[in-house]
C-alpha positions as a printed Julia matrix, in Angstrom:
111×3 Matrix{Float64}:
   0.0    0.0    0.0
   1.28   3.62  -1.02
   1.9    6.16   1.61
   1.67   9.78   1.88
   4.15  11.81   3.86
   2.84  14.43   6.7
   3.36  17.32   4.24
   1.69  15.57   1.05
  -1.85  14.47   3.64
  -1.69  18.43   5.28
  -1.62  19.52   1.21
  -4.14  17.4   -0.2
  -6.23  18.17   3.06
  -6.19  21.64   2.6
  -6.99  21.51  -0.87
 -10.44  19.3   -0.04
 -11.28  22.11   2.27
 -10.72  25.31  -0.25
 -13.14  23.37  -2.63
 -15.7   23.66   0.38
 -15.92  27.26   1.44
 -19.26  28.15   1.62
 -20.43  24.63   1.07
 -24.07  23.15   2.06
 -23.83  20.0    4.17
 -27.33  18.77   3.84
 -28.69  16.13   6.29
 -30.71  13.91   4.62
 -33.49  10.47   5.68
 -32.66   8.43   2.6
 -33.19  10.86  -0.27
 -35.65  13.73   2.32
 -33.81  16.41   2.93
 -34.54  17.62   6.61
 -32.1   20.04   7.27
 -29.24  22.05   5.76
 -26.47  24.01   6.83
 -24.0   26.49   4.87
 -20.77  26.31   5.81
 -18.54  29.02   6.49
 -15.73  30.79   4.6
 -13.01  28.98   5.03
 -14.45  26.49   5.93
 -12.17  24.06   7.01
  -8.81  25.13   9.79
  -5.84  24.22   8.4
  -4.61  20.61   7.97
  -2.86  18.97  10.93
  -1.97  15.76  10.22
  -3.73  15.17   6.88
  -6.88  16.08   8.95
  -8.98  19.23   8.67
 -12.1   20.53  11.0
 -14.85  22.47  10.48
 -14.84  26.29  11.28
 -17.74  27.8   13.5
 -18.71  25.01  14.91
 -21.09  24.04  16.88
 -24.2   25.58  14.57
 -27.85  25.49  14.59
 -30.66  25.39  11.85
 -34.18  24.79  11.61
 -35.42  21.52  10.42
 -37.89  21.79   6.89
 -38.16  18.14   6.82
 -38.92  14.97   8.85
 -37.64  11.18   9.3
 -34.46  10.04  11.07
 -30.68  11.46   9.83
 -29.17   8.58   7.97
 -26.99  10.03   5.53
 -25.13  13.53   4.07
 -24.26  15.42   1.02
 -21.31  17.83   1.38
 -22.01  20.5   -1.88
 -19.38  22.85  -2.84
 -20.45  26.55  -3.33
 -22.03  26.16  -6.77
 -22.64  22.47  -6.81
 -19.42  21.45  -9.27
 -18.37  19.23  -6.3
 -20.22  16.85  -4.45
 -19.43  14.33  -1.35
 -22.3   11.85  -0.73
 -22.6    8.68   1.39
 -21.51  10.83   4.81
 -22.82   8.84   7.86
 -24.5   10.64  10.32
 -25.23  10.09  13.63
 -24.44  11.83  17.64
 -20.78  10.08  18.01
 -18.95   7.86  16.02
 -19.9    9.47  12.2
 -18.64  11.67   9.36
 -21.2   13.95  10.94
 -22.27  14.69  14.34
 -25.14  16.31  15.31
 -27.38  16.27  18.5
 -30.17  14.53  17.89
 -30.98  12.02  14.47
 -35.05  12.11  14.69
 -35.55  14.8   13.46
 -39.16  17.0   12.74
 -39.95  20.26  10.77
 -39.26  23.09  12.88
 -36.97  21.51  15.09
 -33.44  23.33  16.0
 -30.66  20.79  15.0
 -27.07  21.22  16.21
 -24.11  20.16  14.08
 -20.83  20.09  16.43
């Protein structure tokens, strides 16, 4: 298997991240969309260790949908670049947020 060198993962990390400035992470039951958020620009801190995090995080948006969180779509600013099949759940997923039955209305966190 090919490795990548700590400077080679922080480049290619921070490239991934410039394509998703302003970016809409939409949370999604199957193919319902129940809530979306719009990233911020930047929107990723730089890379440490080939790994990037989200800037102004935790946030909060109103729910226009209903079912139970089971999947993502990252969108770039645009829509030329698109990152489906995200998990999502409250630990131990691509993406966190507080609370995966969700209702129309309801205030979702993403941390």
């Amino acid at each position: 298997m090919a490795t990548k060198n700590a400077a080679l993962r922080d480049l290619l990390a921070n490239a991934f991240g410039d394509l998703f400035d302003e970016a809409t992470l939409v949370i999604r039951a199957g193919t319902t969309t129940l809530v979306t958020f719009t990233l911020a620009n930047p929107a990723f801190g730089a890379a440490d260790g080939g790994t990037i995090e989200a800037n102004n995080l935790p946030m909060q948006e109103e729910a226009t949908g209903n079912g139970t969180a089971d999947n993502a779509q990252l969108i770039s600013n645009g829509g030329t670049y698109q990152l489906t099949g995200l998990t999502v759940g409250t630990a131990d997923a691509h993406v966190i947020i507080d609370n995966t039955s969700i209702n129309t209305g309801q205030n979702v966190n993403l941390t």
